[in-house]
Tab-separated table of N, CA, C and O and ligand atoms in Angstrom:
chain	number	residue	atom	x	y	z
A	1282	MET	N	160.296	4.675	93.543
A	1282	MET	CA	161.652	4.341	94.000
A	1282	MET	C	162.618	4.267	92.816
A	1282	MET	O	162.428	3.493	91.896
A	1283	THR	N	163.637	5.070	92.849
A	1283	THR	CA	164.669	4.991	91.825
A	1283	THR	C	165.991	4.640	92.477
A	1283	THR	O	166.184	4.850	93.665
A	1284	SER	N	166.893	4.122	91.679
A	1284	SER	CA	168.146	3.657	92.270
A	1284	SER	C	169.043	4.822	92.661
A	1284	SER	O	169.865	4.688	93.553
A	1285	ASP	N	168.883	5.974	92.013
A	1285	ASP	CA	169.764	7.078	92.423
A	1285	ASP	C	169.183	7.898	93.573
A	1285	ASP	O	169.898	8.653	94.204
A	1286	GLN	N	167.892	7.748	93.825
A	1286	GLN	CA	167.357	8.403	95.020
A	1286	GLN	C	167.455	7.430	96.184
A	1286	GLN	O	166.563	6.645	96.438
A	1287	HIS	N	168.556	7.504	96.863
A	1287	HIS	CA	168.808	6.534	97.917
A	1287	HIS	C	168.205	6.997	99.235
A	1287	HIS	O	168.332	8.147	99.609
A	1288	ASP	N	167.531	6.076	99.900
A	1288	ASP	CA	166.875	6.419	101.155
A	1288	ASP	C	167.868	6.303	102.314
A	1288	ASP	O	168.093	5.245	102.870
A	1289	HIS	N	168.457	7.436	102.644
A	1289	HIS	CA	169.484	7.402	103.678
A	1289	HIS	C	168.913	7.260	105.077
A	1289	HIS	O	169.631	6.915	106.007
A	1290	SER	N	167.630	7.536	105.233
A	1290	SER	CA	167.056	7.326	106.558
A	1290	SER	C	167.061	5.832	106.879
A	1290	SER	O	167.247	5.428	108.022
A	1291	HIS	N	166.893	5.028	105.845
A	1291	HIS	CA	166.992	3.583	106.029
A	1291	HIS	C	168.426	3.204	106.378
A	1291	HIS	O	168.664	2.379	107.253
A	1292	CYS	N	169.373	3.842	105.723
A	1292	CYS	CA	170.785	3.615	106.028
A	1292	CYS	C	171.063	3.941	107.494
A	1292	CYS	O	171.718	3.172	108.196
A	1293	LEU	N	170.571	5.071	107.931
A	1293	LEU	CA	170.842	5.513	109.293
A	1293	LEU	C	170.332	4.518	110.313
A	1293	LEU	O	171.028	4.178	111.264
A	1294	SER	N	169.116	4.042	110.110
A	1294	SER	CA	168.565	3.089	111.065
A	1294	SER	C	169.381	1.805	111.063
A	1294	SER	O	169.565	1.162	112.089
A	1295	MET	N	169.911	1.464	109.890
A	1295	MET	CA	170.700	0.253	109.819
A	1295	MET	C	172.052	0.393	110.486
A	1295	MET	O	172.540	-0.508	111.153
A	1296	PHE	N	172.621	1.566	110.318
A	1296	PHE	CA	173.945	1.765	110.880
A	1296	PHE	C	173.928	1.817	112.396
A	1296	PHE	O	174.941	1.602	113.043
A	1297	GLN	N	172.756	2.070	112.939
A	1297	GLN	CA	172.655	2.023	114.392
A	1297	GLN	C	172.821	0.591	114.899
A	1297	GLN	O	173.136	0.364	116.053
A	1298	LYS	N	172.616	-0.355	114.019
A	1298	LYS	CA	172.756	-1.760	114.412
A	1298	LYS	C	174.109	-2.332	114.029
A	1298	LYS	O	174.420	-3.469	114.354
A	1299	LEU	N	174.884	-1.521	113.320
A	1299	LEU	CA	176.098	-2.080	112.723
A	1299	LEU	C	177.133	-2.523	113.744
A	1299	LEU	O	177.831	-3.499	113.517
A	1300	SER	N	177.232	-1.832	114.845
A	1300	SER	CA	178.237	-2.244	115.827
A	1300	SER	C	177.882	-3.613	116.403
A	1300	SER	O	178.759	-4.424	116.682
A	1301	GLU	N	176.583	-3.877	116.525
A	1301	GLU	CA	176.153	-5.208	116.956
A	1301	GLU	C	176.427	-6.231	115.873
A	1301	GLU	O	176.817	-7.363	116.149
A	1302	TYR	N	176.201	-5.798	114.643
A	1302	TYR	CA	176.472	-6.670	113.504
A	1302	TYR	C	177.944	-7.083	113.493
A	1302	TYR	O	178.285	-8.249	113.299
A	1303	ILE	N	178.812	-6.106	113.719
A	1303	ILE	CA	180.247	-6.369	113.753
A	1303	ILE	C	180.588	-7.353	114.873
A	1303	ILE	O	181.444	-8.207	114.720
A	1304	ASP	N	179.911	-7.229	115.983
A	1304	ASP	CA	180.162	-8.117	117.115
A	1304	ASP	C	179.409	-9.440	117.006
A	1304	ASP	O	179.428	-10.240	117.922
A	1305	ASN	N	178.718	-9.626	115.894
A	1305	ASN	CA	177.932	-10.846	115.682
A	1305	ASN	C	176.877	-11.050	116.757
A	1305	ASN	O	176.620	-12.156	117.197
A	1306	GLU	N	176.297	-9.960	117.179
A	1306	GLU	CA	175.276	-10.057	118.214
A	1306	GLU	C	173.872	-9.917	117.640
A	1306	GLU	O	172.891	-9.983	118.367
A	1307	LEU	N	173.793	-9.701	116.352
A	1307	LEU	CA	172.479	-9.548	115.734
A	1307	LEU	C	171.925	-10.905	115.322
A	1307	LEU	O	172.675	-11.824	115.022
A	1308	ASP	N	170.613	-10.971	115.270
A	1308	ASP	CA	170.002	-12.195	114.764
A	1308	ASP	C	170.238	-12.305	113.260
A	1308	ASP	O	170.557	-11.326	112.581
A	1309	GLU	N	170.065	-13.493	112.751
A	1309	GLU	CA	170.438	-13.765	111.366
A	1309	GLU	C	169.664	-12.903	110.382
A	1309	GLU	O	170.205	-12.444	109.378
A	1310	MET	N	168.391	-12.688	110.676
A	1310	MET	CA	167.580	-11.910	109.745
A	1310	MET	C	168.077	-10.478	109.608
A	1310	MET	O	168.139	-9.931	108.509
A	1311	THR	N	168.441	-9.865	110.713
A	1311	THR	CA	168.935	-8.488	110.657
A	1311	THR	C	170.275	-8.439	109.950
A	1311	THR	O	170.536	-7.520	109.165
A	1312	CYS	N	171.113	-9.433	110.194
A	1312	CYS	CA	172.401	-9.512	109.495
A	1312	CYS	C	172.183	-9.561	107.993
A	1312	CYS	O	172.841	-8.856	107.235
A	1313	ARG	N	171.252	-10.392	107.590
A	1313	ARG	CA	170.995	-10.526	106.151
A	1313	ARG	C	170.436	-9.244	105.583
A	1313	ARG	O	170.749	-8.871	104.452
A	1314	ASP	N	169.614	-8.570	106.367
A	1314	ASP	CA	169.049	-7.306	105.937
A	1314	ASP	C	170.169	-6.303	105.651
A	1314	ASP	O	170.184	-5.626	104.622
A	1315	ILE	N	171.135	-6.237	106.540
A	1315	ILE	CA	172.273	-5.335	106.363
A	1315	ILE	C	173.096	-5.760	105.152
A	1315	ILE	O	173.457	-4.935	104.310
A	1316	GLU	N	173.350	-7.057	105.052
A	1316	GLU	CA	174.172	-7.533	103.945
A	1316	GLU	C	173.504	-7.271	102.599
A	1316	GLU	O	174.144	-6.891	101.630
A	1317	ARG	N	172.200	-7.474	102.570
A	1317	ARG	CA	171.487	-7.223	101.325
A	1317	ARG	C	171.531	-5.738	100.976
A	1317	ARG	O	171.651	-5.350	99.826
A	1318	HIS	N	171.427	-4.906	101.997
A	1318	HIS	CA	171.441	-3.465	101.760
A	1318	HIS	C	172.790	-3.016	101.196
A	1318	HIS	O	172.842	-2.260	100.230
A	1319	VAL	N	173.876	-3.458	101.800
A	1319	VAL	CA	175.184	-2.992	101.339
A	1319	VAL	C	175.531	-3.552	99.952
A	1319	VAL	O	176.380	-2.993	99.257
A	1320	GLU	N	174.859	-4.628	99.554
A	1320	GLU	CA	175.043	-5.118	98.190
A	1320	GLU	C	174.599	-4.076	97.168
A	1320	GLU	O	175.161	-3.950	96.097
A	1321	GLU	N	173.561	-3.337	97.543
A	1321	GLU	CA	172.954	-2.392	96.598
A	1321	GLU	C	173.345	-0.960	96.888
A	1321	GLU	O	173.081	-0.069	96.090
A	1322	CYS	N	173.916	-0.722	98.029
A	1322	CYS	CA	174.177	0.646	98.453
A	1322	CYS	C	175.678	0.841	98.623
A	1322	CYS	O	176.260	0.434	99.628
A	1323	VAL	N	176.295	1.454	97.632
A	1323	VAL	CA	177.751	1.594	97.635
A	1323	VAL	C	178.246	2.436	98.821
A	1323	VAL	O	179.192	2.042	99.494
A	1324	PRO	N	177.629	3.595	99.094
A	1324	PRO	CA	178.089	4.378	100.244
A	1324	PRO	C	178.066	3.575	101.538
A	1324	PRO	O	179.004	3.633	102.337
A	1325	CYS	N	177.003	2.795	101.737
A	1325	CYS	CA	176.903	1.981	102.945
A	1325	CYS	C	177.956	0.881	102.947
A	1325	CYS	O	178.517	0.546	103.983
A	1326	LYS	N	178.222	0.329	101.783
A	1326	LYS	CA	179.225	-0.720	101.682
A	1326	LYS	C	180.586	-0.174	102.091
A	1326	LYS	O	181.324	-0.816	102.839
A	1327	ILE	N	180.883	1.026	101.615
A	1327	ILE	CA	182.150	1.657	101.981
A	1327	ILE	C	182.197	1.899	103.492
A	1327	ILE	O	183.210	1.645	104.147
A	1328	CYS	N	181.089	2.357	104.032
A	1328	CYS	CA	181.003	2.580	105.476
A	1328	CYS	C	181.264	1.293	106.235
A	1328	CYS	O	182.020	1.264	107.214
A	1329	LEU	N	180.613	0.241	105.788
A	1329	LEU	CA	180.746	-1.037	106.480
A	1329	LEU	C	182.182	-1.535	106.431
A	1329	LEU	O	182.734	-1.980	107.445
A	1330	GLU	N	182.792	-1.436	105.263
A	1330	GLU	CA	184.184	-1.857	105.130
A	1330	GLU	C	185.087	-1.034	106.044
A	1330	GLU	O	185.976	-1.567	106.703
A	1331	THR	N	184.824	0.271	106.064
A	1331	THR	CA	185.614	1.153	106.915
A	1331	THR	C	185.433	0.788	108.390
A	1331	THR	O	186.395	0.709	109.145
A	1332	LEU	N	184.195	0.533	108.751
A	1332	LEU	CA	183.902	0.186	110.135
A	1332	LEU	C	184.571	-1.125	110.521
A	1332	LEU	O	185.193	-1.241	111.574
A	1333	LYS	N	184.477	-2.103	109.638
A	1333	LYS	CA	185.093	-3.400	109.918
A	1333	LYS	C	186.592	-3.248	110.168
A	1333	LYS	O	187.146	-3.840	111.077
A	1334	ARG	N	187.210	-2.431	109.308
A	1334	ARG	CA	188.651	-2.215	109.443
A	1334	ARG	C	188.962	-1.531	110.779
A	1334	ARG	O	189.890	-1.894	111.479
A	1335	THR	N	188.151	-0.522	111.091
A	1335	THR	CA	188.353	0.206	112.338
A	1335	THR	C	188.173	-0.707	113.540
A	1335	THR	O	188.961	-0.682	114.485
A	1336	VAL	N	187.128	-1.524	113.472
A	1336	VAL	CA	186.844	-2.438	114.575
A	1336	VAL	C	187.980	-3.439	114.752
A	1336	VAL	O	188.411	-3.726	115.867
A	1337	ASN	N	188.481	-3.953	113.650
A	1337	ASN	CA	189.590	-4.900	113.728
A	1337	ASN	C	190.802	-4.265	114.387
A	1337	ASN	O	191.478	-4.893	115.200
A	1338	LEU	N	191.060	-3.010	114.043
A	1338	LEU	CA	192.167	-2.294	114.653
A	1338	LEU	C	191.948	-2.150	116.146
A	1338	LEU	O	192.844	-2.394	116.948
A	1339	CYS	N	190.733	-1.780	116.531
A	1339	CYS	CA	190.405	-1.607	117.943
A	1339	CYS	C	190.579	-2.914	118.696
A	1339	CYS	O	191.098	-2.948	119.807
A	1340	LYS	N	190.148	-3.990	118.084
A	1340	LYS	CA	190.213	-5.289	118.758
A	1340	LYS	C	191.646	-5.745	118.934
A	1340	LYS	O	191.966	-6.451	119.883
A	1341	LYS	N	192.485	-5.340	118.005
A	1341	LYS	CA	193.893	-5.699	118.148
A	1341	LYS	C	194.531	-4.933	119.295
A	1341	LYS	O	195.376	-5.453	120.016
A	1342	LEU	N	194.123	-3.692	119.439
A	1342	LEU	CA	194.737	-2.840	120.456
A	1342	LEU	C	194.289	-3.240	121.856
A	1342	LEU	O	195.078	-3.338	122.768
A	1343	GLU	N	192.998	-3.472	122.017
A	1343	GLU	CA	192.490	-3.846	123.333
A	1343	GLU	C	191.213	-4.652	123.168
A	1343	GLU	O	190.429	-4.409	122.274
A	1344	SER	N	191.023	-5.580	124.036
A	1344	SER	CA	189.870	-6.460	123.890
A	1344	SER	C	188.625	-5.854	124.527
A	1344	SER	O	188.094	-6.345	125.503
A	1345	LYS	N	188.252	-4.747	123.959
A	1345	LYS	CA	187.036	-4.084	124.419
A	1345	LYS	C	185.995	-4.136	123.310
A	1345	LYS	O	186.343	-4.300	122.151
A	1346	PRO	N	184.732	-3.965	123.665
A	1346	PRO	CA	183.731	-3.834	122.603
A	1346	PRO	C	183.962	-2.582	121.780
A	1346	PRO	O	184.721	-1.701	122.183
A	1347	VAL	N	183.299	-2.522	120.657
A	1347	VAL	CA	183.470	-1.386	119.752
A	1347	VAL	C	183.183	-0.078	120.501
A	1347	VAL	O	182.124	0.076	121.094
A	1348	PRO	N	184.140	0.822	120.488
A	1348	PRO	CA	183.923	2.089	121.201
A	1348	PRO	C	182.792	2.894	120.586
A	1348	PRO	O	182.565	2.835	119.379
A	1349	GLU	N	182.122	3.627	121.429
A	1349	GLU	CA	180.978	4.403	120.972
A	1349	GLU	C	181.392	5.449	119.950
A	1349	GLU	O	180.633	5.804	119.060
A	1350	SER	N	182.628	5.922	120.064
A	1350	SER	CA	183.098	6.956	119.141
A	1350	SER	C	183.091	6.463	117.706
A	1350	SER	O	182.898	7.228	116.771
A	1351	VAL	N	183.278	5.161	117.528
A	1351	VAL	CA	183.276	4.601	116.170
A	1351	VAL	C	181.895	4.715	115.559
A	1351	VAL	O	181.735	5.196	114.438
A	1352	SER	N	180.879	4.314	116.314
A	1352	SER	CA	179.529	4.388	115.747
A	1352	SER	C	179.082	5.838	115.603
A	1352	SER	O	178.322	6.173	114.693
A	1353	LEU	N	179.592	6.708	116.461
A	1353	LEU	CA	179.271	8.127	116.329
A	1353	LEU	C	179.854	8.692	115.047
A	1353	LEU	O	179.187	9.406	114.306
A	1354	LYS	N	181.103	8.359	114.781
A	1354	LYS	CA	181.761	8.822	113.552
A	1354	LYS	C	181.007	8.318	112.340
A	1354	LYS	O	180.830	9.019	111.350
A	1355	LEU	N	180.575	7.083	112.435
A	1355	LEU	CA	179.861	6.464	111.338
A	1355	LEU	C	178.563	7.201	111.058
A	1355	LEU	O	178.204	7.450	109.915
A	1356	LYS	N	177.860	7.560	112.116
A	1356	LYS	CA	176.603	8.271	111.945
A	1356	LYS	C	176.842	9.637	111.314
A	1356	LYS	O	176.081	10.077	110.447
A	1357	GLU	N	177.908	10.298	111.730
A	1357	GLU	CA	178.249	11.593	111.134
A	1357	GLU	C	178.541	11.428	109.644
A	1357	GLU	O	178.160	12.250	108.812
A	1358	PHE	N	179.225	10.336	109.340
A	1358	PHE	CA	179.592	10.029	107.967
A	1358	PHE	C	178.343	9.862	107.116
A	1358	PHE	O	178.200	10.473	106.056
A	1359	ILE	N	177.420	9.047	107.585
A	1359	ILE	CA	176.161	8.819	106.875
A	1359	ILE	C	175.370	10.117	106.776
A	1359	ILE	O	174.805	10.438	105.734
A	1360	GLN	N	175.370	10.863	107.859
A	1360	GLN	CA	174.626	12.111	107.877
A	1360	GLN	C	175.143	13.061	106.811
A	1360	GLN	O	174.376	13.703	106.104
A	1361	SER	N	176.457	13.130	106.687
A	1361	SER	CA	177.051	14.031	105.704
A	1361	SER	C	176.685	13.597	104.293
A	1361	SER	O	176.505	14.421	103.404
A	1362	MET	N	176.545	12.309	104.099
A	1362	MET	CA	176.154	11.828	102.770
A	1362	MET	C	174.692	12.129	102.500
A	1362	MET	O	174.319	12.444	101.379
A	1363	SER	N	173.864	12.025	103.529
A	1363	SER	CA	172.443	12.275	103.319
A	1363	SER	C	172.181	13.762	103.116
A	1363	SER	O	171.111	14.160	102.669
A	1364	ASP	N	173.175	14.591	103.416
A	1364	ASP	CA	173.064	16.010	103.102
A	1364	ASP	C	173.259	16.280	101.617
A	1364	ASP	O	173.168	17.411	101.175
A	1365	GLY	N	173.557	15.242	100.874
A	1365	GLY	CA	173.650	15.391	99.435
A	1365	GLY	C	175.074	15.335	98.916
A	1365	GLY	O	175.304	15.461	97.725
A	1366	ARG	N	176.018	15.135	99.808
A	1366	ARG	CA	177.407	15.038	99.363
A	1366	ARG	C	177.818	13.580	99.341
A	1366	ARG	O	178.048	12.982	100.384
A	1367	SER	N	177.893	13.017	98.179
A	1367	SER	CA	178.274	11.622	98.076
A	1367	SER	C	179.798	11.524	97.983
A	1367	SER	O	180.448	12.310	97.327
A	1368	ILE	N	180.350	10.526	98.693
A	1368	ILE	CA	181.799	10.326	98.619
A	1368	ILE	C	182.146	9.505	97.385
A	1368	ILE	O	183.304	9.370	97.031
A	1369	VAL	N	181.126	8.933	96.754
A	1369	VAL	CA	181.373	8.081	95.597
A	1369	VAL	C	181.369	8.930	94.337
A	1369	VAL	O	180.373	9.530	93.987
A	1370	GLN	N	182.507	8.991	93.698
A	1370	GLN	CA	182.643	9.770	92.468
A	1370	GLN	C	182.641	8.844	91.270
A	1370	GLN	O	183.184	7.759	91.315
A	1371	LYS	N	182.037	9.348	90.219
A	1371	LYS	CA	181.998	8.526	89.025
A	1371	LYS	C	183.315	8.631	88.260
A	1371	LYS	O	183.911	9.693	88.225
B	385	LIG	ZN1	172.545	2.629	102.342
């Protein structure tokens, strides 16, 4: 395991839970797992921040749960990064 070889499959599985995380519907252990991951994973941290912002916007507009399109976009985002294109530039 090296720090630059990031396991995006782990990211993907985590992001499937993120909409629940945003809604505070996850148990504490899973929340901590996500939080610990984004501490070490910059791309995921950016994703999470982006998602939080998007969710906040959605909640302001209408009091509905997080739309599925948000988590779909997020998955596409992660997928594109796991293809080897990192959005994080040095
Ligand atoms: Zn990650």
